[in-house]
Amino acid sequence: MRAIPEKNVFLDKQPGKDFERPQYKKLAKRLKPDDLLYIKSIDRLGRNYGEILEQWRILTKEKGIGIVVLDMSLLDTRRGKDLMGTSLSGIVLQVLSFVAENERTNIRQRQAEGIAAAKARGVRFGRPPRPLPENYHSACQRWKAGVITGTAAAKECGLPLSTFRSRAEIYEKAKLL
């Protein structure tokens, strides 16, 4: 096999949950009839059963391109153009598309379980909150008393208004406990 020119290699950094990926869209636009598309694995094409089958149909039937899935020799549209070959590759495509989608579902479920377990252990997600400026409490008190506006109080503290207000809400809840 000849080396593929760099300009003809498309790599998406996004997960294959759908086909709204910039590199896939760019690839699909550039494909012309009789081009040959090499895909490392069917799950690299996508992870949604229905969309994989639909994209396969669009690419092979409507655009008239050939597809070779490198890790599954049965999914090579250059071979087996007879009824038996077409049927067999269709069945394999459906099974592998289902497996790819199922794997995505399993990944999401394992991720959710891991997050829930971490939260149960007290793990906090996200950036740690910045410490409040020294003048926060006095600015907050003046804001609560109506002496200054929330915008002025936030500016005085060097905080965005939304952060100023959310921290005030946390402070109020803490006082009530």
Tab-separated table of N, CA and C in Angstrom:
chain	number	residue	atom	x	y	z
A	1	MET	N	0.849	-1.178	0.000
A	1	MET	CA	0.000	0.000	0.000
A	1	MET	C	0.890	1.236	0.000
A	2	ARG	N	0.516	2.210	-0.791
A	2	ARG	CA	1.265	3.464	-0.864
A	2	ARG	C	0.970	4.316	0.369
A	3	ALA	N	1.913	5.190	0.657
A	3	ALA	CA	1.705	6.118	1.770
A	3	ALA	C	0.594	7.096	1.402
A	4	ILE	N	-0.219	7.432	2.368
A	4	ILE	CA	-1.322	8.373	2.144
A	4	ILE	C	-0.805	9.781	2.407
A	5	PRO	N	-0.997	10.699	1.459
A	5	PRO	CA	-0.533	12.077	1.682
A	5	PRO	C	-1.193	12.672	2.928
A	6	GLU	N	-0.407	13.448	3.663
A	6	GLU	CA	-0.886	14.053	4.912
A	6	GLU	C	-2.181	14.830	4.726
A	7	LYS	N	-2.342	15.511	3.583
A	7	LYS	CA	-3.548	16.309	3.335
A	7	LYS	C	-4.800	15.440	3.196
A	8	ASN	N	-4.608	14.129	3.024
A	8	ASN	CA	-5.736	13.212	2.877
A	8	ASN	C	-6.005	12.410	4.150
A	9	VAL	N	-5.382	12.794	5.246
A	9	VAL	CA	-5.604	12.128	6.525
A	9	VAL	C	-6.466	13.049	7.382
A	10	PHE	N	-7.572	12.519	7.893
A	10	PHE	CA	-8.500	13.296	8.715
A	10	PHE	C	-8.630	12.621	10.069
A	11	LEU	N	-8.316	13.369	11.120
A	11	LEU	CA	-8.388	12.844	12.481
A	11	LEU	C	-9.293	13.737	13.301
A	12	ASP	N	-10.312	13.146	13.916
A	12	ASP	CA	-11.184	13.899	14.820
A	12	ASP	C	-10.710	13.681	16.244
A	13	LYS	N	-10.716	14.732	17.016
A	13	LYS	CA	-10.363	14.647	18.436
A	13	LYS	C	-11.616	14.454	19.284
A	14	GLN	N	-12.782	14.579	18.655
A	14	GLN	CA	-14.043	14.451	19.377
A	14	GLN	C	-14.505	12.995	19.358
A	15	PRO	N	-15.325	12.610	20.338
A	15	PRO	CA	-15.861	11.249	20.325
A	15	PRO	C	-16.808	11.051	19.148
A	16	GLY	N	-16.966	9.809	18.732
A	16	GLY	CA	-17.792	9.500	17.569
A	16	GLY	C	-19.259	9.317	17.881
A	17	LYS	N	-19.792	10.084	18.836
A	17	LYS	CA	-21.202	9.917	19.192
A	17	LYS	C	-22.124	10.304	18.050
A	18	ASP	N	-21.671	11.217	17.178
A	18	ASP	CA	-22.469	11.591	16.012
A	18	ASP	C	-21.531	12.007	14.887
A	19	PHE	N	-22.083	12.465	13.797
A	19	PHE	CA	-21.277	12.816	12.638
A	19	PHE	C	-21.148	14.331	12.471
A	20	GLU	N	-21.357	15.064	13.554
A	20	GLU	CA	-21.203	16.519	13.544
A	20	GLU	C	-19.790	16.881	13.982
A	21	ARG	N	-18.819	16.171	13.434
A	21	ARG	CA	-17.417	16.417	13.770
A	21	ARG	C	-16.765	17.186	12.625
A	22	PRO	N	-15.994	18.227	12.938
A	22	PRO	CA	-15.421	19.077	11.882
A	22	PRO	C	-14.592	18.307	10.854
A	23	GLN	N	-13.734	17.412	11.310
A	23	GLN	CA	-12.875	16.688	10.369
A	23	GLN	C	-13.678	15.709	9.516
A	24	TYR	N	-14.706	15.092	10.104
A	24	TYR	CA	-15.537	14.182	9.314
A	24	TYR	C	-16.281	14.966	8.228
A	25	LYS	N	-16.803	16.123	8.600
A	25	LYS	CA	-17.521	16.950	7.617
A	25	LYS	C	-16.593	17.362	6.475
A	26	LYS	N	-15.358	17.747	6.824
A	26	LYS	CA	-14.380	18.143	5.814
A	26	LYS	C	-14.065	16.955	4.892
A	27	LEU	N	-13.901	15.780	5.489
A	27	LEU	CA	-13.641	14.562	4.721
A	27	LEU	C	-14.790	14.272	3.766
A	28	ALA	N	-16.004	14.289	4.275
A	28	ALA	CA	-17.180	13.960	3.466
A	28	ALA	C	-17.318	14.908	2.274
A	29	LYS	N	-16.983	16.185	2.474
A	29	LYS	CA	-17.063	17.149	1.372
A	29	LYS	C	-16.041	16.853	0.282
A	30	ARG	N	-14.865	16.377	0.688
A	30	ARG	CA	-13.785	16.159	-0.277
A	30	ARG	C	-13.904	14.856	-1.046
A	31	LEU	N	-14.687	13.906	-0.543
A	31	LEU	CA	-14.795	12.613	-1.217
A	31	LEU	C	-15.534	12.747	-2.538
A	32	LYS	N	-14.975	12.085	-3.555
A	32	LYS	CA	-15.568	12.083	-4.895
A	32	LYS	C	-15.834	10.643	-5.310
A	33	PRO	N	-16.699	10.418	-6.298
A	33	PRO	CA	-16.948	9.048	-6.765
A	33	PRO	C	-15.633	8.334	-7.095
A	34	ASP	N	-15.574	7.066	-6.750
A	34	ASP	CA	-14.430	6.176	-6.969
A	34	ASP	C	-13.250	6.454	-6.039
A	35	ASP	N	-13.392	7.379	-5.069
A	35	ASP	CA	-12.360	7.530	-4.044
A	35	ASP	C	-12.428	6.309	-3.139
A	36	LEU	N	-11.359	6.079	-2.381
A	36	LEU	CA	-11.308	4.957	-1.452
A	36	LEU	C	-11.037	5.507	-0.056
A	37	LEU	N	-11.930	5.213	0.881
A	37	LEU	CA	-11.818	5.687	2.259
A	37	LEU	C	-11.332	4.543	3.136
A	38	TYR	N	-10.211	4.769	3.815
A	38	TYR	CA	-9.685	3.791	4.765
A	38	TYR	C	-10.068	4.249	6.160
A	39	ILE	N	-10.633	3.324	6.940
A	39	ILE	CA	-11.014	3.610	8.323
A	39	ILE	C	-10.335	2.567	9.191
A	40	LYS	N	-9.695	3.011	10.259
A	40	LYS	CA	-8.973	2.077	11.123
A	40	LYS	C	-9.906	1.007	11.685
A	41	SER	N	-11.056	1.457	12.198
A	41	SER	CA	-12.005	0.552	12.843
A	41	SER	C	-13.388	1.168	12.716
A	42	ILE	N	-14.423	0.351	12.674
A	42	ILE	CA	-15.784	0.872	12.467
A	42	ILE	C	-16.179	1.820	13.592
A	43	ASP	N	-15.680	1.590	14.818
A	43	ASP	CA	-16.041	2.508	15.901
A	43	ASP	C	-15.323	3.845	15.782
A	44	ARG	N	-14.333	3.950	14.898
A	44	ARG	CA	-13.703	5.237	14.608
A	44	ARG	C	-14.571	6.040	13.640
A	45	LEU	N	-15.406	5.354	12.890
A	45	LEU	CA	-16.349	6.055	12.012
A	45	LEU	C	-17.441	6.704	12.859
A	46	GLY	N	-17.980	5.954	13.807
A	46	GLY	CA	-19.031	6.481	14.675
A	46	GLY	C	-19.413	5.476	15.725
A	47	ARG	N	-20.292	5.911	16.621
A	47	ARG	CA	-20.751	5.020	17.697
A	47	ARG	C	-22.266	5.001	17.810
A	48	ASN	N	-22.932	5.454	16.779
A	48	ASN	CA	-24.384	5.432	16.775
A	48	ASN	C	-24.829	4.502	15.665
A	49	TYR	N	-25.481	3.416	16.048
A	49	TYR	CA	-25.853	2.346	15.120
A	49	TYR	C	-26.545	2.866	13.868
A	50	GLY	N	-27.619	3.601	14.050
A	50	GLY	CA	-28.390	4.096	12.912
A	50	GLY	C	-27.594	5.053	12.035
A	51	GLU	N	-26.828	5.931	12.672
A	51	GLU	CA	-26.056	6.908	11.906
A	51	GLU	C	-24.906	6.262	11.141
A	52	ILE	N	-24.273	5.236	11.717
A	52	ILE	CA	-23.208	4.532	10.996
A	52	ILE	C	-23.773	3.912	9.729
A	53	LEU	N	-24.901	3.225	9.866
A	53	LEU	CA	-25.514	2.592	8.689
A	53	LEU	C	-25.914	3.633	7.652
A	54	GLU	N	-26.457	4.759	8.103
A	54	GLU	CA	-26.873	5.815	7.186
A	54	GLU	C	-25.674	6.430	6.481
A	55	GLN	N	-24.603	6.727	7.212
A	55	GLN	CA	-23.404	7.299	6.599
A	55	GLN	C	-22.757	6.315	5.625
A	56	TRP	N	-22.746	5.047	5.995
A	56	TRP	CA	-22.201	4.009	5.105
A	56	TRP	C	-22.975	4.010	3.785
A	57	ARG	N	-24.314	4.070	3.890
A	57	ARG	CA	-25.148	4.089	2.689
A	57	ARG	C	-24.873	5.335	1.847
A	58	ILE	N	-24.792	6.481	2.485
A	58	ILE	CA	-24.527	7.739	1.764
A	58	ILE	C	-23.183	7.657	1.048
A	59	LEU	N	-22.158	7.209	1.788
A	59	LEU	CA	-20.817	7.170	1.208
A	59	LEU	C	-20.723	6.172	0.053
A	60	THR	N	-21.265	4.967	0.251
A	60	THR	CA	-21.102	3.929	-0.774
A	60	THR	C	-22.106	4.040	-1.909
A	61	LYS	N	-23.357	4.301	-1.584
A	61	LYS	CA	-24.404	4.306	-2.626
A	61	LYS	C	-24.542	5.661	-3.298
A	62	GLU	N	-24.670	6.725	-2.499
A	62	GLU	CA	-24.903	8.050	-3.075
A	62	GLU	C	-23.630	8.682	-3.635
A	63	LYS	N	-22.536	8.613	-2.857
A	63	LYS	CA	-21.299	9.240	-3.318
A	63	LYS	C	-20.473	8.307	-4.194
A	64	GLY	N	-20.742	7.002	-4.118
A	64	GLY	CA	-20.030	6.041	-4.958
A	64	GLY	C	-18.565	5.860	-4.596
A	65	ILE	N	-18.267	5.887	-3.310
A	65	ILE	CA	-16.879	5.681	-2.898
A	65	ILE	C	-16.719	4.286	-2.319
A	66	GLY	N	-15.479	3.810	-2.286
A	66	GLY	CA	-15.173	2.529	-1.667
A	66	GLY	C	-14.732	2.755	-0.237
A	67	ILE	N	-15.024	1.787	0.627
A	67	ILE	CA	-14.620	1.885	2.033
A	67	ILE	C	-13.887	0.614	2.410
A	68	VAL	N	-12.775	0.786	3.117
A	68	VAL	CA	-12.015	-0.335	3.646
A	68	VAL	C	-11.866	-0.105	5.148
A	69	VAL	N	-12.389	-1.030	5.939
A	69	VAL	CA	-12.205	-0.976	7.390
A	69	VAL	C	-11.005	-1.878	7.684
A	70	LEU	N	-9.909	-1.269	8.111
A	70	LEU	CA	-8.627	-1.961	8.199
A	70	LEU	C	-8.621	-3.152	9.162
A	71	ASP	N	-9.348	-3.059	10.277
A	71	ASP	CA	-9.299	-4.170	11.227
A	71	ASP	C	-10.404	-5.211	10.992
A	72	MET	N	-11.148	-5.084	9.884
A	72	MET	CA	-12.208	-6.059	9.587
A	72	MET	C	-12.257	-6.255	8.071
A	73	SER	N	-11.557	-7.266	7.601
A	73	SER	CA	-11.427	-7.467	6.153
A	73	SER	C	-12.768	-7.719	5.458
A	74	LEU	N	-13.774	-8.172	6.196
A	74	LEU	CA	-15.092	-8.377	5.583
A	74	LEU	C	-15.746	-7.056	5.191
A	75	LEU	N	-15.296	-5.963	5.788
A	75	LEU	CA	-15.855	-4.649	5.470
A	75	LEU	C	-14.927	-3.918	4.494
A	76	ASP	N	-14.847	-4.474	3.310
A	76	ASP	CA	-14.058	-3.897	2.223
A	76	ASP	C	-14.960	-3.898	1.002
A	77	THR	N	-15.446	-2.720	0.636
A	77	THR	CA	-16.431	-2.648	-0.446
A	77	THR	C	-15.817	-2.921	-1.815
A	78	ARG	N	-14.492	-3.033	-1.897
A	78	ARG	CA	-13.860	-3.365	-3.184
A	78	ARG	C	-14.060	-4.821	-3.531
A	79	ARG	N	-14.258	-5.657	-2.523
A	79	ARG	CA	-14.428	-7.096	-2.739
A	79	ARG	C	-15.878	-7.485	-2.572
A	80	GLY	N	-16.200	-8.637	-3.036
A	80	GLY	CA	-17.520	-9.232	-2.792
A	80	GLY	C	-18.670	-8.377	-3.265
A	81	LYS	N	-18.606	-7.916	-4.496
A	81	LYS	CA	-19.690	-7.080	-5.032
A	81	LYS	C	-20.907	-7.923	-5.408
A	82	ASP	N	-20.765	-9.256	-5.355
A	82	ASP	CA	-21.911	-10.123	-5.657
A	82	ASP	C	-22.889	-10.096	-4.487
A	83	LEU	N	-24.027	-10.729	-4.657
A	83	LEU	CA	-25.088	-10.711	-3.642
A	83	LEU	C	-24.610	-11.285	-2.316
A	84	MET	N	-23.853	-12.378	-2.351
A	84	MET	CA	-23.364	-13.014	-1.129
A	84	MET	C	-22.409	-12.075	-0.387
A	85	GLY	N	-21.456	-11.490	-1.108
A	85	GLY	CA	-20.489	-10.585	-0.488
A	85	GLY	C	-21.153	-9.350	0.078
A	86	THR	N	-22.103	-8.780	-0.654
A	86	THR	CA	-22.816	-7.590	-0.203
A	86	THR	C	-23.646	-7.905	1.036
A	87	SER	N	-24.328	-9.038	1.032
A	87	SER	CA	-25.151	-9.437	2.185
A	87	SER	C	-24.296	-9.671	3.413
A	88	LEU	N	-23.181	-10.381	3.220
A	88	LEU	CA	-22.304	-10.691	4.341
A	88	LEU	C	-21.713	-9.411	4.938
A	89	SER	N	-21.232	-8.504	4.087
A	89	SER	CA	-20.660	-7.266	4.622
A	89	SER	C	-21.740	-6.409	5.273
A	90	GLY	N	-22.968	-6.460	4.760
A	90	GLY	CA	-24.080	-5.729	5.377
A	90	GLY	C	-24.379	-6.232	6.771
A	91	ILE	N	-24.378	-7.547	6.942
A	91	ILE	CA	-24.633	-8.150	8.258
A	91	ILE	C	-23.504	-7.783	9.222
A	92	VAL	N	-22.257	-7.917	8.760
A	92	VAL	CA	-21.106	-7.589	9.605
A	92	VAL	C	-21.164	-6.116	10.009
A	93	LEU	N	-21.483	-5.239	9.065
A	93	LEU	CA	-21.592	-3.811	9.357
A	93	LEU	C	-22.648	-3.563	10.426
A	94	GLN	N	-23.788	-4.213	10.307
A	94	GLN	CA	-24.847	-4.010	11.300
A	94	GLN	C	-24.415	-4.486	12.675
A	95	VAL	N	-23.778	-5.644	12.732
A	95	VAL	CA	-23.331	-6.170	14.029
A	95	VAL	C	-22.286	-5.247	14.648
A	96	LEU	N	-21.290	-4.852	13.858
A	96	LEU	CA	-20.235	-4.000	14.398
A	96	LEU	C	-20.746	-2.618	14.771
A	97	SER	N	-21.696	-2.092	14.026
A	97	SER	CA	-22.291	-0.799	14.364
A	97	SER	C	-23.027	-0.896	15.698
A	98	PHE	N	-23.744	-2.003	15.883
A	98	PHE	CA	-24.451	-2.227	17.146
A	98	PHE	C	-23.451	-2.318	18.297
A	99	VAL	N	-22.359	-3.046	18.091
A	99	VAL	CA	-21.335	-3.194	19.129
A	99	VAL	C	-20.719	-1.831	19.465
A	100	ALA	N	-20.443	-1.009	18.441
A	100	ALA	CA	-19.860	0.318	18.669
A	100	ALA	C	-20.797	1.181	19.500
A	101	GLU	N	-22.093	1.168	19.165
A	101	GLU	CA	-23.056	1.972	19.926
A	101	GLU	C	-23.191	1.442	21.346
A	102	ASN	N	-23.212	0.124	21.487
A	102	ASN	CA	-23.325	-0.494	22.801
A	102	ASN	C	-22.117	-0.121	23.671
A	103	GLU	N	-20.944	-0.095	23.067
A	103	GLU	CA	-19.740	0.284	23.804
A	103	GLU	C	-19.834	1.729	24.283
A	104	ARG	N	-20.360	2.607	23.450
A	104	ARG	CA	-20.535	4.011	23.855
A	104	ARG	C	-21.471	4.100	25.055
A	105	THR	N	-22.566	3.344	25.016
A	105	THR	CA	-23.512	3.327	26.135
A	105	THR	C	-22.829	2.828	27.404
A	106	ASN	N	-22.035	1.761	27.264
A	106	ASN	CA	-21.324	1.210	28.427
A	106	ASN	C	-20.313	2.203	28.980
A	107	ILE	N	-19.607	2.899	28.099
A	107	ILE	CA	-18.626	3.893	28.539
A	107	ILE	C	-19.322	4.979	29.343
A	108	ARG	N	-20.437	5.483	28.818
A	108	ARG	CA	-21.166	6.542	29.527
A	108	ARG	C	-21.680	6.059	30.881
A	109	GLN	N	-22.166	4.815	30.936
A	109	GLN	CA	-22.672	4.288	32.193
A	109	GLN	C	-21.534	4.120	33.205
A	110	ARG	N	-20.393	3.586	32.758
A	110	ARG	CA	-19.248	3.429	33.662
A	110	ARG	C	-18.757	4.792	34.144
A	111	GLN	N	-18.769	5.776	33.255
A	111	GLN	CA	-18.346	7.126	33.629
A	111	GLN	C	-19.279	7.688	34.704
A	112	ALA	N	-20.591	7.544	34.491
A	112	ALA	CA	-21.573	8.050	35.468
A	112	ALA	C	-21.405	7.343	36.814
A	113	GLU	N	-21.170	6.030	36.780
A	113	GLU	CA	-20.976	5.286	38.024
A	113	GLU	C	-19.715	5.745	38.742
A	114	GLY	N	-18.654	5.992	37.975
A	114	GLY	CA	-17.400	6.468	38.567
A	114	GLY	C	-17.556	7.843	39.198
A	115	ILE	N	-18.273	8.714	38.532
A	115	ILE	CA	-18.513	10.062	39.069
A	115	ILE	C	-19.344	9.975	40.343
A	116	ALA	N	-20.397	9.149	40.322
A	116	ALA	CA	-21.247	8.991	41.507
A	116	ALA	C	-20.447	8.427	42.682
A	117	ALA	N	-19.593	7.437	42.415
A	117	ALA	CA	-18.775	6.852	43.481
A	117	ALA	C	-17.797	7.880	44.038
A	118	ALA	N	-17.201	8.670	43.164
A	118	ALA	CA	-16.258	9.700	43.612
A	118	ALA	C	-16.974	10.746	44.468
A	119	LYS	N	-18.169	11.162	44.034
A	119	LYS	CA	-18.933	12.141	44.811
A	119	LYS	C	-19.311	11.570	46.172
A	120	ALA	N	-19.651	10.259	46.216
A	120	ALA	CA	-20.002	9.619	47.486
A	120	ALA	C	-18.804	9.591	48.431
A	121	ARG	N	-17.598	9.541	47.862
A	121	ARG	CA	-16.376	9.573	48.677
A	121	ARG	C	-15.996	10.993	49.066
A	122	GLY	N	-16.764	11.971	48.574
A	122	GLY	CA	-16.499	13.358	48.927
A	122	GLY	C	-15.581	14.090	47.964
A	123	VAL	N	-15.304	13.482	46.814
A	123	VAL	CA	-14.455	14.145	45.826
A	123	VAL	C	-15.222	15.311	45.228
A	124	ARG	N	-14.567	16.472	45.162
A	124	ARG	CA	-15.192	17.647	44.557
A	124	ARG	C	-14.649	17.807	43.157
A	125	PHE	N	-15.525	18.119	42.228
A	125	PHE	CA	-15.126	18.321	40.844
A	125	PHE	C	-15.038	19.808	40.544
A	126	GLY	N	-14.223	20.121	39.580
A	126	GLY	CA	-14.106	21.507	39.150
A	126	GLY	C	-12.961	22.220	39.832
A	127	ARG	N	-12.808	23.442	39.435
A	127	ARG	CA	-11.739	24.275	39.975
A	127	ARG	C	-12.074	24.649	41.414
A	128	PRO	N	-11.086	24.636	42.308
A	128	PRO	CA	-11.382	25.059	43.682
A	128	PRO	C	-11.735	26.546	43.702
A	129	PRO	N	-12.665	26.928	44.553
A	129	PRO	CA	-13.064	28.345	44.593
A	129	PRO	C	-11.905	29.226	45.046
A	130	ARG	N	-11.823	30.406	44.421
A	130	ARG	CA	-10.802	31.368	44.834
A	130	ARG	C	-11.188	31.907	46.201
A	131	PRO	N	-10.197	32.244	47.012
A	131	PRO	CA	-10.543	32.836	48.315
A	131	PRO	C	-11.194	34.200	48.094
A	132	LEU	N	-12.086	34.533	48.992
A	132	LEU	CA	-12.773	35.824	48.889
A	132	LEU	C	-11.809	36.953	49.228
A	133	PRO	N	-11.956	38.101	48.566
A	133	PRO	CA	-11.091	39.242	48.912
A	133	PRO	C	-11.410	39.732	50.329
A	134	GLU	N	-10.457	40.409	50.928
A	134	GLU	CA	-10.600	40.861	52.317
A	134	GLU	C	-11.811	41.764	52.522
A	135	ASN	N	-12.144	42.553	51.507
A	135	ASN	CA	-13.234	43.512	51.653
A	135	ASN	C	-14.598	42.920	51.265
A	136	TYR	N	-14.661	41.617	51.014
A	136	TYR	CA	-15.900	41.007	50.527
A	136	TYR	C	-17.046	41.187	51.525
A	137	HIS	N	-16.811	40.843	52.768
A	137	HIS	CA	-17.903	40.861	53.754
A	137	HIS	C	-18.461	42.275	53.950
A	138	SER	N	-17.604	43.270	53.992
A	138	SER	CA	-18.116	44.643	54.174
A	138	SER	C	-18.888	45.084	52.926
A	139	ALA	N	-18.381	44.742	51.734
A	139	ALA	CA	-19.085	45.097	50.497
A	139	ALA	C	-20.426	44.370	50.424
A	140	CYS	N	-20.442	43.131	50.848
A	140	CYS	CA	-21.681	42.336	50.827
A	140	CYS	C	-22.713	42.929	51.802
A	141	GLN	N	-22.265	43.329	52.969
A	141	GLN	CA	-23.167	43.919	53.961
A	141	GLN	C	-23.769	45.222	53.433
A	142	ARG	N	-22.941	46.059	52.816
A	142	ARG	CA	-23.432	47.327	52.258
A	142	ARG	C	-24.410	47.059	51.116
A	143	TRP	N	-24.151	46.027	50.329
A	143	TRP	CA	-25.060	45.654	49.231
A	143	TRP	C	-26.395	45.171	49.798
A	144	LYS	N	-26.348	44.313	50.812
A	144	LYS	CA	-27.566	43.794	51.438
A	144	LYS	C	-28.386	44.919	52.066
A	145	ALA	N	-27.699	45.924	52.601
A	145	ALA	CA	-28.375	47.058	53.241
A	145	ALA	C	-28.906	48.057	52.217
A	146	GLY	N	-28.540	47.869	50.930
A	146	GLY	CA	-29.023	48.761	49.882
A	146	GLY	C	-28.199	50.029	49.728
A	147	VAL	N	-27.030	50.073	50.365
A	147	VAL	CA	-26.172	51.255	50.285
A	147	VAL	C	-25.514	51.338	48.905
A	148	ILE	N	-25.111	50.181	48.366
A	148	ILE	CA	-24.500	50.141	47.028
A	148	ILE	C	-25.180	49.055	46.200
A	149	THR	N	-25.005	49.133	44.900
A	149	THR	CA	-25.602	48.118	44.011
A	149	THR	C	-24.734	46.863	44.014
A	150	GLY	N	-25.300	45.784	43.542
A	150	GLY	CA	-24.550	44.534	43.422
A	150	GLY	C	-23.381	44.680	42.470
A	151	THR	N	-23.609	45.414	41.389
A	151	THR	CA	-22.545	45.644	40.406
A	151	THR	C	-21.381	46.402	41.038
A	152	ALA	N	-21.707	47.430	41.813
A	152	ALA	CA	-20.660	48.228	42.471
A	152	ALA	C	-19.913	47.387	43.508
A	153	ALA	N	-20.652	46.571	44.261
A	153	ALA	CA	-20.025	45.721	45.281
A	153	ALA	C	-19.100	44.693	44.629
A	154	ALA	N	-19.559	44.099	43.539
A	154	ALA	CA	-18.742	43.104	42.838
A	154	ALA	C	-17.481	43.747	42.291
A	155	LYS	N	-17.632	44.932	41.717
A	155	LYS	CA	-16.485	45.653	41.148
A	155	LYS	C	-15.482	46.005	42.243
A	156	GLU	N	-16.007	46.426	43.380
A	156	GLU	CA	-15.160	46.782	44.519
A	156	GLU	C	-14.325	45.584	44.980
A	157	CYS	N	-14.913	44.392	44.864
A	157	CYS	CA	-14.223	43.172	45.290
A	157	CYS	C	-13.377	42.559	44.168
A	158	GLY	N	-13.529	43.072	42.959
A	158	GLY	CA	-12.783	42.506	41.831
A	158	GLY	C	-13.332	41.165	41.385
A	159	LEU	N	-14.648	40.986	41.540
A	159	LEU	CA	-15.302	39.734	41.164
A	159	LEU	C	-16.349	39.990	40.091
A	160	PRO	N	-16.625	38.985	39.264
A	160	PRO	CA	-17.781	39.105	38.368
A	160	PRO	C	-19.054	39.151	39.215
A	161	LEU	N	-20.073	39.824	38.725
A	161	LEU	CA	-21.322	39.970	39.483
A	161	LEU	C	-21.918	38.609	39.832
A	162	SER	N	-21.902	37.652	38.873
A	162	SER	CA	-22.484	36.333	39.140
A	162	SER	C	-21.741	35.623	40.275
A	163	THR	N	-20.426	35.736	40.299
A	163	THR	CA	-19.635	35.118	41.378
A	163	THR	C	-19.936	35.803	42.703
A	164	PHE	N	-20.000	37.126	42.684
A	164	PHE	CA	-20.304	37.874	43.901
A	164	PHE	C	-21.639	37.412	44.484
A	165	ARG	N	-22.658	37.317	43.632
A	165	ARG	CA	-23.999	36.925	44.109
A	165	ARG	C	-24.040	35.470	44.572
A	166	SER	N	-23.384	34.557	43.838
A	166	SER	CA	-23.429	33.144	44.239
A	166	SER	C	-22.697	32.944	45.561
A	167	ARG	N	-21.587	33.686	45.767
A	167	ARG	CA	-20.875	33.565	47.037
A	167	ARG	C	-21.701	34.171	48.179
A	168	ALA	N	-22.463	35.209	47.888
A	168	ALA	CA	-23.339	35.807	48.903
A	168	ALA	C	-24.421	34.807	49.304
A	169	GLU	N	-24.937	34.093	48.315
A	169	GLU	CA	-25.968	33.080	48.590
A	169	GLU	C	-25.406	31.962	49.474
A	170	ILE	N	-24.202	31.510	49.170
A	170	ILE	CA	-23.545	30.467	49.975
A	170	ILE	C	-23.318	30.982	51.399
A	171	TYR	N	-22.885	32.222	51.499
A	171	TYR	CA	-22.622	32.837	52.803
A	171	TYR	C	-23.909	32.909	53.632
A	172	GLU	N	-25.024	33.296	53.000
A	172	GLU	CA	-26.318	33.380	53.690
A	172	GLU	C	-26.776	32.002	54.175
A	173	LYS	N	-26.638	30.996	53.323
A	173	LYS	CA	-27.042	29.627	53.707
A	173	LYS	C	-26.195	29.133	54.878
A	174	ALA	N	-24.908	29.455	54.864
A	174	ALA	CA	-24.024	29.026	55.939
A	174	ALA	C	-24.415	29.672	57.266
A	175	LYS	N	-24.876	30.905	57.236
A	175	LYS	CA	-25.308	31.592	58.446
A	175	LYS	C	-26.558	30.967	59.021
A	176	LEU	N	-27.425	30.423	58.150
A	176	LEU	CA	-28.680	29.823	58.615
A	176	LEU	C	-28.490	28.442	59.221
A	177	LEU	N	-27.388	27.791	58.938
A	177	LEU	CA	-27.164	26.424	59.450
A	177	LEU	C	-26.711	26.377	60.862
